Coordinates of C-alpha atoms and ligand atoms in Angstrom, one line a residue:
X1 CA 21.4 -30.2 30.5
X2 CA 17.8 -30.6 30.6
X3 CA 16.1 -32.1 27.5
X4 CA 13.8 -30.0 25.6
X5 CA 10.9 -31.8 26.9
X6 CA 12.2 -31.4 30.4
X7 CA 12.0 -27.6 29.8
X8 CA 8.5 -27.9 28.9
X9 CA 7.7 -30.3 31.9
X10 CA 9.3 -28.2 34.4
X11 CA 7.5 -25.2 33.5
X12 CA 4.0 -27.0 33.6
X13 CA 5.1 -28.2 36.9
X14 CA 6.2 -24.8 38.1
X15 CA 2.8 -23.8 37.0
X16 CA 0.9 -26.7 38.6
X17 CA 2.6 -25.9 41.8
X18 CA 1.7 -22.4 41.8
X19 CA -2.0 -23.0 40.8
X20 CA -2.4 -26.3 42.5
X21 CA -5.2 -27.7 40.1
X22 CA -6.6 -31.1 41.0
X23 CA -5.4 -32.9 37.7
X24 CA -3.6 -32.2 34.7
X25 CA -4.7 -32.8 31.1
X26 CA -2.1 -32.8 28.4
X27 CA -4.2 -31.8 25.1
X28 CA -3.5 -33.8 22.1
X29 CA -5.8 -31.7 19.8
X30 CA -7.8 -34.8 18.6
X31 CA -11.5 -34.3 17.5
X32 CA -12.5 -36.8 20.3
X33 CA -10.9 -34.6 22.9
X34 CA -12.8 -31.4 21.8
X35 CA -16.2 -33.5 21.5
X36 CA -15.3 -34.6 25.2
X37 CA -14.8 -31.1 25.9
X38 CA -17.9 -30.0 24.5
X39 CA -20.1 -32.5 26.2
X40 CA -18.6 -31.3 29.6
X41 CA -19.5 -27.8 29.0
X42 CA -22.9 -28.6 27.8
X43 CA -23.5 -30.6 31.0
X44 CA -22.0 -27.4 33.3
X45 CA -23.6 -24.8 31.3
X46 CA -20.7 -23.0 30.0
X47 CA -21.8 -24.0 26.5
X48 CA -25.6 -24.1 25.4
X49 CA -26.8 -26.1 22.5
X50 CA -28.3 -24.3 19.4
X51 CA -30.5 -25.3 17.1
X52 CA -28.8 -28.7 16.1
X53 CA -31.2 -29.0 12.7
X54 CA -30.2 -25.5 11.5
X55 CA -26.6 -25.3 13.1
X56 CA -25.0 -28.6 13.6
X57 CA -22.2 -28.8 16.1
X58 CA -22.9 -25.1 17.3
X59 CA -23.0 -23.9 20.5
X60 CA -23.3 -20.6 22.5
X61 CA -21.3 -19.3 25.1
X62 CA -22.6 -16.5 27.4
X63 CA -19.4 -14.6 29.2
X64 CA -19.8 -12.8 32.1
X65 CA -21.4 -9.5 31.4
X66 CA -18.3 -7.4 32.6
X67 CA -16.0 -9.9 30.1
X68 CA -16.7 -9.1 26.7
X69 CA -13.6 -7.6 25.1
X70 CA -10.0 -6.6 25.6
X71 CA -9.1 -4.4 28.1
X72 CA -6.4 -2.2 27.5
X73 CA -5.6 -0.3 30.8
X74 CA -5.1 -3.8 32.4
X75 CA -2.8 -5.1 29.4
X76 CA 0.9 -4.8 30.2
X77 CA 4.1 -5.0 28.3
X78 CA 6.7 -5.8 30.8
X79 CA 10.3 -4.9 29.7
X80 CA 13.1 -4.5 32.0
X81 CA 13.6 -0.9 30.9
X82 CA 10.4 0.9 31.0
X83 CA 11.6 2.9 27.7
X84 CA 11.4 0.1 25.7
X85 CA 7.6 -0.6 26.2
X86 CA 7.2 3.1 24.8
X87 CA 4.3 5.6 25.6
X88 CA 2.2 3.4 23.4
X89 CA 2.0 0.6 26.0
X90 CA 1.4 0.2 30.0
X91 CA 4.2 -1.0 31.8
X92 CA 5.3 -2.5 35.0
X93 CA 8.3 -3.7 36.0
X94 CA 8.8 -7.6 35.4
X95 CA 9.7 -8.4 39.2
X96 CA 6.8 -6.2 40.6
X97 CA 4.5 -7.7 37.8
X98 CA 5.2 -11.3 38.4
X99 CA 4.7 -10.8 42.3
X100 CA 1.2 -9.0 41.5
X101 CA -0.1 -11.8 39.1
X102 CA 1.4 -15.0 40.9
X103 CA -0.5 -13.9 43.9
X104 CA -3.6 -14.0 42.2
X105 CA -2.7 -17.3 40.6
X106 CA -1.6 -18.9 43.9
X107 CA -4.0 -21.7 44.3
X108 CA -6.4 -20.5 41.5
X109 CA -6.9 -23.9 40.1
X110 CA -7.8 -25.9 43.5
X111 CA -10.5 -28.3 42.6
X112 CA -10.3 -27.6 38.6
X113 CA -8.4 -29.2 35.6
X114 CA -5.3 -27.5 34.5
X115 CA -5.1 -28.0 30.7
X116 CA -1.7 -27.8 28.8
X117 CA -2.3 -26.9 25.2
X118 CA 0.7 -27.2 22.8
X119 CA -0.1 -24.9 19.5
X120 CA 2.0 -23.8 16.5
X121 CA 1.1 -20.4 14.9
X122 CA 1.5 -21.0 11.2
X123 CA 1.8 -24.1 9.1
X124 CA 3.4 -26.9 11.2
X125 CA 6.2 -27.3 8.5
X126 CA 6.7 -23.6 7.8
X127 CA 9.9 -21.8 8.6
X128 CA 8.0 -18.9 9.6
X129 CA 5.9 -20.6 12.2
X130 CA 6.3 -20.3 15.9
X131 CA 4.9 -22.4 18.6
X132 CA 3.7 -21.9 22.2
X133 CA 2.0 -23.5 25.0
X134 CA -1.0 -22.0 26.8
X135 CA -1.7 -23.6 30.2
X136 CA -5.3 -22.9 31.3
X137 CA -8.3 -23.5 33.6
X138 CA -10.9 -22.9 30.9
X139 CA -12.5 -25.8 28.8
X140 CA -13.6 -22.9 26.6
X141 CA -10.4 -21.8 25.9
X142 CA -9.2 -25.2 25.0
X143 CA -12.1 -25.5 22.6
X144 CA -11.3 -21.9 20.9
X145 CA -7.6 -22.7 20.9
X146 CA -8.7 -26.0 19.1
X147 CA -10.0 -24.1 16.1
X148 CA -7.9 -20.9 16.1
X149 CA -4.5 -22.7 16.2
X150 CA -3.0 -25.9 15.0
X151 CA -3.0 -27.3 18.6
X152 CA -2.0 -30.6 20.0
X153 CA 0.5 -33.5 19.2
X154 CA 2.2 -32.0 15.9
X155 CA 2.4 -28.9 17.8
X156 CA 4.1 -30.5 20.8
X157 CA 6.4 -32.7 18.5
X158 CA 7.8 -29.4 17.0
X159 CA 8.3 -27.8 20.3
X160 CA 10.4 -31.1 21.5
X161 CA 12.4 -30.7 18.3
X162 CA 13.1 -26.9 18.8
X163 CA 13.2 -26.5 22.5
X164 CA 11.7 -22.7 22.3
X165 CA 8.3 -21.8 22.5
X166 CA 6.2 -19.0 24.2
X167 CA 4.9 -19.7 27.6
X168 CA 1.2 -18.6 28.1
X169 CA -0.5 -19.3 31.7
X170 CA -4.1 -18.1 31.9
X171 CA -6.9 -18.8 34.7
X172 CA -10.3 -17.2 34.4
X173 CA -10.0 -16.5 38.1
X174 CA -13.1 -15.0 39.5
X175 CA -13.6 -12.8 36.5
X176 CA -13.6 -9.8 38.4
X177 CA -12.4 -6.8 36.6
X178 CA -10.6 -5.7 39.9
X179 CA -8.6 -9.0 39.7
X180 CA -7.7 -9.2 36.1
X181 CA -4.3 -8.5 34.3
X182 CA -3.1 -9.5 31.0
X183 CA 0.7 -9.3 31.2
X184 CA 3.8 -9.7 28.5
X185 CA 7.4 -10.5 29.3
X186 CA 9.0 -10.4 25.8
X187 CA 12.4 -10.8 27.1
X188 CA 11.0 -14.2 28.9
X189 CA 8.8 -15.0 25.9
X190 CA 6.2 -15.3 28.3
X191 CA 2.7 -14.4 28.9
X192 CA 0.4 -14.3 32.1
X193 CA -3.4 -13.6 32.2
X194 CA -5.6 -13.7 34.7
X195 CA -9.5 -13.0 35.4
X196 CA -10.8 -12.9 31.7
X197 CA -12.1 -15.6 29.5
X198 CA -12.4 -12.8 26.5
X199 CA -11.0 -14.0 23.2
X200 CA -8.3 -11.5 22.9
X201 CA -7.2 -11.7 26.8
X202 CA -7.5 -15.6 27.0
X203 CA -6.7 -17.0 23.7
X204 CA -2.9 -16.3 24.2
X205 CA -2.0 -17.8 20.8
X206 CA -3.8 -14.8 19.1
X207 CA -3.2 -11.0 20.2
X208 CA -0.7 -11.9 23.0
X209 CA 1.6 -14.2 21.4
X210 CA 1.1 -13.6 17.5
X211 CA 1.0 -9.8 17.8
X212 CA 2.7 -8.4 21.2
X213 CA 5.2 -11.1 21.8
X214 CA 5.8 -11.8 18.0
X215 CA 6.4 -8.2 17.0
X216 CA 9.0 -8.0 19.5
X217 CA 11.0 -11.1 18.5
X218 CA 10.3 -10.3 14.8
X219 CA 12.2 -6.9 15.2
X220 CA 15.5 -8.9 16.6
X221 CA 15.0 -11.5 13.7
X222 CA 14.4 -9.2 10.9
X223 CA 10.5 -9.9 10.1
X224 CA 7.2 -8.3 10.8
X225 CA 4.3 -9.3 13.0
X226 CA 1.2 -7.3 11.9
X227 CA -2.5 -6.8 12.5
X228 CA -3.4 -7.9 9.0
X229 CA -5.8 -9.8 6.9
X230 CA -4.0 -11.6 4.0
X231 CA -6.3 -11.8 0.8
X232 CA -5.8 -13.4 -2.6
X233 CA -7.2 -11.5 -5.6
X234 CA -7.4 -13.8 -8.9
X235 CA -7.9 -11.9 -12.1
X236 CA -9.9 -13.4 -15.0
X237 CA -6.4 -14.4 -16.6
X238 CA -5.9 -16.6 -13.6
X239 CA -3.0 -14.5 -12.0
X240 CA -3.1 -14.1 -8.2
X241 CA -2.1 -11.0 -6.2
X242 CA -1.7 -10.9 -2.3
X243 CA -2.8 -8.1 -0.5
X244 CA -2.2 -7.6 3.5
X245 CA -4.4 -5.0 5.1
X246 CA -3.8 -3.5 8.5
X247 CA -7.6 -2.2 10.1
X248 CA -8.3 -1.8 13.8
X249 CA -10.4 -4.3 15.4
X250 CA -13.9 -4.2 14.2
X251 CA -13.1 -2.0 11.2
X252 CA -13.5 -4.7 8.5
X253 CA -10.5 -7.0 8.2
X254 CA -12.6 -10.2 8.5
X255 CA -14.9 -8.8 5.9
X256 CA -12.6 -7.7 3.1
X257 CA -10.6 -11.4 3.6
X258 CA -13.5 -12.9 2.4
X259 CA -15.3 -10.6 0.2
X260 CA -17.3 -11.3 -2.8
X261 CA -16.9 -9.7 -6.0
X262 CA -19.7 -7.5 -7.4
X263 CA -21.6 -9.2 -10.1
X264 CA -19.7 -7.6 -13.0
X265 CA -16.5 -8.7 -11.5
X266 CA -18.0 -12.4 -10.8
X267 CA -19.1 -12.4 -14.7
X268 CA -15.7 -11.5 -16.0
X269 CA -14.2 -14.4 -13.7
X270 CA -12.6 -12.7 -10.7
X271 CA -11.9 -15.0 -7.7
X272 CA -11.1 -13.8 -4.0
X273 CA -8.8 -16.1 -1.5
X274 CA -9.0 -15.9 2.0
X275 CA -5.3 -16.5 3.5
X276 CA -6.0 -14.9 6.9
X277 CA -8.4 -12.2 8.5
X278 CA -6.6 -11.0 11.3
X279 CA -2.7 -11.6 11.8
X280 CA 0.1 -11.6 9.2
X281 CA 3.6 -12.6 9.8
X282 CA 6.0 -11.6 6.9
X283 CA 9.4 -11.7 6.0
X284 CA 11.6 -11.1 2.9
X285 CA 12.5 -13.8 0.7
X286 CA 15.5 -14.8 -1.4
X287 CA 13.7 -12.5 -4.4
X288 CA 13.7 -9.5 -2.1
X289 CA 9.8 -9.7 -1.9
X290 CA 8.0 -10.0 1.4
X291 CA 6.3 -13.4 2.0
X292 CA 3.4 -13.6 4.5
X293 CA 1.9 -16.5 6.4
X294 CA -1.3 -16.4 8.4
X295 CA -0.3 -17.8 11.9
X296 CA -4.0 -18.7 12.6
X297 CA -6.0 -21.7 11.6
X298 CA -9.5 -19.9 12.6
X299 CA -11.6 -16.8 12.4
X300 CA -12.7 -15.4 15.7
X301 CA -15.1 -12.6 14.0
X302 CA -17.2 -10.2 14.9
X303 CA -20.9 -11.4 14.7
X304 CA -23.1 -8.1 14.3
X305 CA -23.6 -6.9 10.7
X306 CA -22.4 -10.4 9.3
X307 CA -25.0 -10.9 6.9
X308 CA -25.7 -12.5 3.4
X309 CA -25.4 -9.1 2.1
X310 CA -22.2 -8.3 3.8
X311 CA -20.3 -11.4 4.3
X312 CA -22.0 -14.3 2.7
X313 CA -18.6 -16.4 3.1
X314 CA -18.5 -16.0 6.9
X315 CA -22.1 -16.7 7.0
X316 CA -21.7 -19.9 5.1
X317 CA -18.4 -20.5 7.3
X318 CA -20.5 -20.3 10.5
X319 CA -23.3 -22.5 9.8
X320 CA -21.8 -25.4 11.3
X321 CA -19.3 -26.5 14.0
X322 CA -18.9 -23.0 15.4
X323 CA -18.8 -21.7 18.8
X324 CA -20.9 -18.3 19.4
X325 CA -19.9 -15.9 22.0
X326 CA -22.5 -13.3 23.4
X327 CA -25.0 -13.7 20.6
X328 CA -28.8 -13.6 21.1
X329 CA -31.1 -16.4 20.2
X330 CA -34.3 -16.7 18.3
X331 CA -37.7 -18.8 19.3
X332 CA -36.4 -21.5 17.4
X333 CA -32.9 -21.4 19.0
X334 CA -31.0 -20.3 16.1
X335 CA -28.1 -17.6 16.7
X336 CA -29.1 -14.2 16.1
X337 CA -27.5 -10.6 16.0
X338 CA -28.1 -7.3 14.6
X339 CA -28.0 -7.4 10.8
X340 CA -29.6 -11.0 10.6
X341 CA -33.2 -11.3 9.4
X342 CA -35.7 -12.9 12.2
X343 CA -36.3 -11.7 15.5
X344 CA -34.3 -12.4 18.8
X345 CA -36.4 -13.8 21.8
X346 CA -33.1 -13.9 24.1
X347 CA -30.5 -11.6 24.4
X348 CA -26.9 -12.2 24.7
X349 CA -27.2 -12.1 28.6
X350 CA -29.9 -14.7 28.4
X351 CA -32.8 -12.3 29.3
X352 CA -35.9 -11.9 27.5
X353 CA -35.1 -9.6 24.6
X354 CA -36.1 -6.0 25.3
X355 CA -34.8 -3.3 23.2
X356 CA -34.9 -0.8 26.4
X357 CA -31.7 -3.1 27.4
X358 CA -29.7 -2.1 24.0
X359 CA -29.2 -4.5 21.5
X360 CA -30.0 -8.1 21.6
X361 CA -26.5 -9.3 20.8
X362 CA -23.3 -7.8 22.5
X363 CA -21.7 -5.4 19.8
X364 CA -18.7 -7.3 20.1
X365 CA -20.2 -10.8 20.2
X366 CA -18.3 -13.3 18.3
X367 CA -18.0 -16.4 16.3
X368 CA -15.0 -19.0 16.4
X369 CA -14.8 -21.1 13.5
X370 CA -12.2 -23.1 11.6
X371 CA -10.9 -21.4 8.5
X372 CA -11.3 -24.6 6.6
X373 CA -15.0 -24.0 6.7
X374 CA -14.6 -20.7 4.9
X375 CA -15.8 -21.2 1.1
X376 CA -13.0 -19.0 -0.2
X377 CA -10.1 -20.6 2.0
X378 CA -7.2 -20.5 0.0
X379 CA -5.0 -23.5 -0.1
X380 CA -2.0 -21.2 -0.3
X381 CA -2.8 -20.6 3.5
X382 CA -0.9 -23.8 4.2
X383 CA 1.8 -23.2 1.9
X384 CA 5.3 -23.2 4.5
X385 CA 7.0 -20.4 2.5
X386 CA 3.7 -18.1 2.9
X387 CA 2.5 -15.9 -0.5
X388 CA 4.2 -12.7 -1.9
X389 CA 2.7 -9.8 -1.0
X390 CA 1.8 -7.2 -3.8
X391 CA 0.3 -4.4 -1.9
X392 CA 0.2 -3.2 1.8
X393 CA -2.9 -1.5 3.0
X394 CA -3.7 0.6 5.9
X395 CA -7.0 2.2 7.1
X396 CA -9.5 2.9 9.7
X397 CA -12.8 4.4 10.4
X398 CA -12.6 8.2 9.4
X399 CA -15.8 9.9 8.8
X400 CA -14.2 12.8 7.3
X401 CA -10.9 14.2 5.3
X402 CA -9.3 10.4 4.2
X403 CA -10.1 9.8 0.8
X404 CA -11.4 6.5 -0.4
X405 CA -8.0 5.2 -1.5
X406 CA -4.4 7.0 -1.8
X407 CA -0.9 5.3 -2.5
X408 CA 2.3 6.3 -0.7
X409 CA 4.9 7.7 -3.3
X410 CA 7.4 5.2 -1.8
X411 CA 8.2 3.0 1.4
X412 CA 9.2 5.7 3.4
X413 CA 5.7 7.6 2.8
X414 CA 4.0 4.3 3.4
X415 CA 5.4 3.9 6.7
X416 CA 4.4 7.6 7.5
X417 CA 0.7 6.6 6.2
X418 CA 0.7 3.4 8.5
X419 CA 2.1 5.7 11.6
X420 CA -0.5 8.3 11.1
X421 CA -3.5 6.2 10.8
X422 CA -6.4 7.3 13.1
X423 CA -9.8 5.4 13.8
X424 CA -12.9 6.0 15.5
X425 CA -12.7 3.5 18.5
X426 CA -15.1 0.4 18.5
X427 CA -16.7 -2.2 21.0
X428 CA -13.7 -4.5 20.5
X429 CA -11.9 -3.1 23.5
X430 CA -13.7 -1.6 26.7
X431 CA -14.4 2.2 26.9
X432 CA -15.8 4.9 24.7
X433 CA -17.0 4.1 21.1
X434 CA -16.7 6.3 18.3
X435 CA -13.8 8.6 19.5
X436 CA -11.0 9.3 16.9
X437 CA -7.7 8.2 18.1
X438 CA -4.3 7.4 16.6
X439 CA -3.6 3.9 15.9
X440 CA -0.4 3.4 14.1
X441 CA -0.4 0.3 11.7
X442 CA -3.4 -0.7 13.7
X443 CA -1.2 -2.2 16.3
X444 CA -1.7 0.6 19.1
X445 CA -2.8 -2.2 21.2
X446 CA -0.7 -4.8 20.1
X447 CA 2.7 -3.4 19.5
X448 CA 5.1 -5.1 21.9
X449 CA 7.6 -2.7 22.3
X450 CA 8.1 1.4 21.6
X451 CA 6.4 2.7 18.8
X452 CA 9.6 4.7 17.6
X453 CA 11.7 1.5 17.4
X454 CA 8.7 -0.2 15.5
X455 CA 8.5 2.8 13.1
X456 CA 12.4 2.3 12.6
X457 CA 12.0 -1.4 12.1
X458 CA 9.4 -0.9 9.6
X459 CA 11.8 1.6 7.8
X460 CA 14.6 -0.6 7.7
X461 CA 12.9 -2.8 5.3
X462 CA 14.0 -0.4 2.9
X463 CA 17.4 -1.8 1.7
X464 CA 19.2 -2.7 -1.5
X465 CA 17.8 -5.5 -3.2
X466 CA 14.3 -5.2 -1.3
X467 CA 11.2 -5.5 -3.9
X468 CA 8.8 -3.8 -1.4
X469 CA 5.1 -4.0 -1.9
X470 CA 3.4 -0.6 -2.5
X471 CA 1.7 1.0 0.0
X472 CA -2.0 2.3 0.3
X473 CA -4.4 3.9 2.7
X474 CA -8.1 3.3 2.5
X475 CA -11.2 4.6 4.1
X476 CA -14.3 2.8 3.8
X477 CA -16.0 4.9 6.2
X478 CA -16.3 8.6 5.2
X479 CA -19.7 10.1 5.6
X480 CA -21.5 12.6 3.7
X481 CA -23.4 15.6 4.9
X482 CA -26.3 13.1 5.4
X483 CA -24.4 11.4 7.8
X484 CA -24.3 8.2 5.8
X485 CA -21.4 6.3 4.3
X486 CA -20.6 7.6 1.1
X487 CA -18.9 4.0 -0.2
X488 CA -21.2 1.1 -0.4
X489 CA -18.1 -0.9 0.8
X490 CA -17.8 -4.8 1.4
X491 CA -17.9 -6.6 -1.9
X492 CA -17.4 -3.2 -3.8
X493 CA -14.2 -2.6 -2.2
X494 CA -12.8 -5.2 -5.0
X495 CA -12.8 -1.9 -7.0
X496 CA -10.4 -0.4 -5.1
X497 CA -8.2 -3.4 -4.6
X498 CA -8.5 -3.7 -8.5
X499 CA -6.9 0.1 -8.8
X500 CA -4.1 -1.0 -6.1
X501 CA -3.2 -3.9 -8.2
X502 CA -3.2 -2.1 -11.5
X503 CA -0.7 0.3 -9.8
X504 CA 1.4 -2.1 -8.6
X505 CA 1.5 -3.7 -12.2
X506 CA 2.0 -0.1 -13.8
X507 CA -1.4 -0.5 -15.8
X508 CA -2.8 2.9 -14.5
X509 CA -1.0 6.3 -13.8
X510 CA -3.0 7.8 -11.1
X511 CA -2.8 11.6 -10.3
X512 CA -0.2 13.0 -7.8
X513 CA -1.5 15.1 -4.9
X514 CA 0.6 16.7 -1.9
X515 CA -0.8 13.7 0.2
X516 CA -0.3 11.0 -2.2
X517 CA -1.4 9.2 -5.6
X518 CA -5.3 9.2 -6.0
X519 CA -7.1 7.3 -8.8
X520 CA -7.0 9.2 -11.9
X521 CA -10.3 9.9 -14.2
X522 CA -11.8 6.3 -15.1
X523 CA -9.3 4.4 -13.4
X524 CA -11.8 3.4 -10.5
X525 CA -13.9 0.8 -12.2
X526 CA -17.6 1.9 -11.0
X527 CA -19.9 0.1 -13.6
X528 CA -23.1 -1.6 -12.0
X529 CA -22.6 0.9 -9.0
X530 CA -25.4 3.0 -8.2
X531 CA -23.0 6.0 -6.9
X532 CA -23.7 9.6 -8.4
X533 CA -20.5 11.8 -9.3
X534 CA -20.9 14.2 -6.5
X535 CA -20.3 11.4 -3.9
X536 CA -17.3 10.0 -5.9
X537 CA -16.1 13.6 -6.1
X538 CA -16.4 13.8 -2.4
X539 CA -14.9 10.4 -1.7
X540 CA -11.7 11.3 -3.6
X541 CA -11.7 15.1 -2.3
X542 CA -8.4 16.2 -0.8
X543 CA -9.4 19.4 1.5
X544 CA -6.0 21.3 1.6
X545 CA -6.9 23.3 4.8
X546 CA -8.1 20.1 6.7
X547 CA -4.9 18.2 5.5
X548 CA -2.8 20.9 6.8
X549 CA -4.3 20.9 10.2
X550 CA -4.4 16.9 9.8
X551 CA -0.6 16.8 9.1
X552 CA 0.2 19.4 12.1
X553 CA -1.7 16.6 14.2
X554 CA 0.2 13.8 12.9
X555 CA 3.5 16.0 13.6
X556 CA 2.7 16.2 16.9
X557 CA 1.5 12.6 17.8
X558 CA 5.1 11.5 16.0
X559 CA 6.8 13.8 18.6
X560 CA 5.3 12.0 21.5
X561 CA 7.9 9.2 20.5
X562 CA 10.7 11.3 20.4
X563 CA 13.8 10.5 21.0
X564 CA 13.0 7.4 19.3
X565 CA 11.1 8.6 16.5
X566 CA 13.1 8.0 13.4
X567 CA 14.4 11.3 11.7
X568 CA 13.6 10.0 8.4
X569 CA 10.1 9.7 9.5
X570 CA 10.0 13.3 10.9
X571 CA 11.4 14.5 7.8
X572 CA 8.7 12.7 5.5
X573 CA 5.8 14.4 7.9
X574 CA 7.7 17.7 7.1
X575 CA 7.8 17.1 3.4
X576 CA 4.0 16.1 3.2
X577 CA 3.4 19.3 5.3
X578 CA 5.3 21.5 2.9
X579 CA 3.9 19.9 -0.3
X580 CA 0.4 20.9 1.2
X581 CA 1.4 24.5 1.9
X582 CA 2.9 24.7 -1.6
X583 CA -0.5 23.4 -3.1
X584 CA -2.6 25.7 -1.0
Ligands
GDP1 P1 -12.3 -6.9 12.0 O1 -12.6 -6.9 13.2 O2 -11.3 -5.9 11.4 O3 -12.2 -8.1 11.3 O4 -13.8 -6.4 11.5 P2 -15.0 -7.0 10.4 O5 -14.8 -7.2 9.1 O6 -15.6 -7.9 11.7 O7 -16.0 -5.9 10.3 C1 -16.3 -4.8 11.6 C2 -17.7 -4.3 11.4 O8 -17.4 -3.4 10.4 C3 -18.8 -5.1 10.9 O9 -20.1 -4.8 11.6 C4 -18.9 -4.8 9.5 O10 -20.4 -5.2 9.0 C5 -18.2 -3.5 9.2 N1 -17.6 -3.4 8.1 C6 -16.8 -4.5 7.5 N2 -16.4 -3.8 6.2 C7 -17.2 -2.5 5.8 C8 -17.2 -1.7 4.8 O11 -16.5 -2.0 3.8 N3 -18.3 -0.8 4.7 C9 -18.8 -0.5 6.1 N4 -19.5 0.7 6.0 N5 -18.6 -1.3 7.2 C10 -18.0 -2.4 7.2
PGA2 P1 -10.4 -8.5 15.9 O1 -9.9 -9.0 16.9 O2 -11.6 -7.5 16.3 O3 -9.2 -7.4 15.5 O4 -11.0 -9.3 14.9 C1 -10.3 -9.5 18.3 C2 -9.9 -9.0 19.6 O5 -10.2 -7.8 19.6 O6 -9.7 -9.6 20.7
MN3 MN1 -11.9 -9.9 12.4

């Protein structure tokens, strides 16, 4: 039998035979290696040096203008049986998919270096962590993977010990959208990505492995791989509760995970600890609670809107040793985007800034930074056993109807809330922005199998001995008649988190409504906030007629997953619909 190391070498040799690189570099993950790559990318123009006085160790990468976001229509989940991919995924038969993409890979690395990147998703000694190896011809990808994952020698040692790893083959190819595919083969634990250098398409440890492949793996192994931030909320008594929250891309995960408490809370001694900003792997512990790890080691955050007022911690984190992608620059060569003070002189494509060309920074411009640079980085993020989760939160961009916060009456209702999630689309994926679409558990682009089976998997966690977190739904994005957000959001979201924790601890009773439990009179702490009564009432309003229409739309949506839609979920939708009718 081939040794475990040989299995890895064999696969690397196969990939090299197909792509025919001039040389192969095995990444050790060292700082020296990173610096060498940076120097090489500065020399060939892949990276541009930013102002090293104000931003030491910071560089700018300008991507191809047609390669700035995830491409959902080119992202495939290739199960042998089409039904297993579900209507939520694009599918191609594995043999056909391999043939199509291998034809593109054929000789694509000629004259270039092939990098072999062993990485570990999660603390290197965690039983919840999983390893992978990405092969790529992009030094930009290597540098980003070094920041985003535990990459290099330690991961390779774990792979050699365990034998199993996710295989990811990537090439930037010609960066031609007509020659671009992001393919997943869950049954083979493998990913093939061609023709894009963009984060979600090219940093294969992230969405491809930690969500699409891992969600499928998690189903068979009894855990959950979710598109969730993880944040620790420490109250003045020194008790910390961990909350996991699923919002679609560019809907506030990074911001919530690093929020700064409002002034009154700070005075009282509240603290917020960042465990993760995008992905959460969780599994029931011996005590029946769900324990979560953040599989990542860095943040790949949306730059626009990140400011001292909205996300001071992110801004602090990215003041040094950060890779910026598609941001603008100022006259003194500092990175710039909409929401920052100062003026851009060069836009994200390197042109002199002209407002007629649109925003200076691309709306999906990003920063890549080590999580260790975040002032609120939690030491529990390194804990191999993970952190116990007290509350699970779902939410999206809903300009109307959805209240600021509501709580599910039980787990089944919580799964319905997650499945029913909707949100306006954002610039994180190509296509129209601001269109309402269903995005169950914020996993529409990331669930590696049939949503009907996924809902059933979620429901299966409700079993004897389980001590499940309470489930909530939030909406920071409800708008008033004036078209402005009703809720101030950002740091003030802690007020809503405190209510959730009070609910989890049984300290407040809430008010039952047909759609769930809402905060009772005086239960949301609003002191120090300029929010008039009328706006608060609007934020917590339950419009019965609007909700009846919503429930019928949810019912229709759920039926699109029949015959795999769990009957329990169908009945739960019917229960809420009836409760609304009875209350009309
Ligand atoms: P992620 O992609 O889910 O991590 O989302 P981010 O945290 O990067 O936020 C995406 C965008 O939503 C940014 O422009 C933020 O400024 C904005 N945003 C985040 N949180 C809030 C909030 O509480 N209220 C409002 N109005 N906007 C927010
Ligand atoms: P995010 O993810 O927007 O959820 O942070 C990055 C991506 O879309 O690739
Ligand atoms: Mn984010």
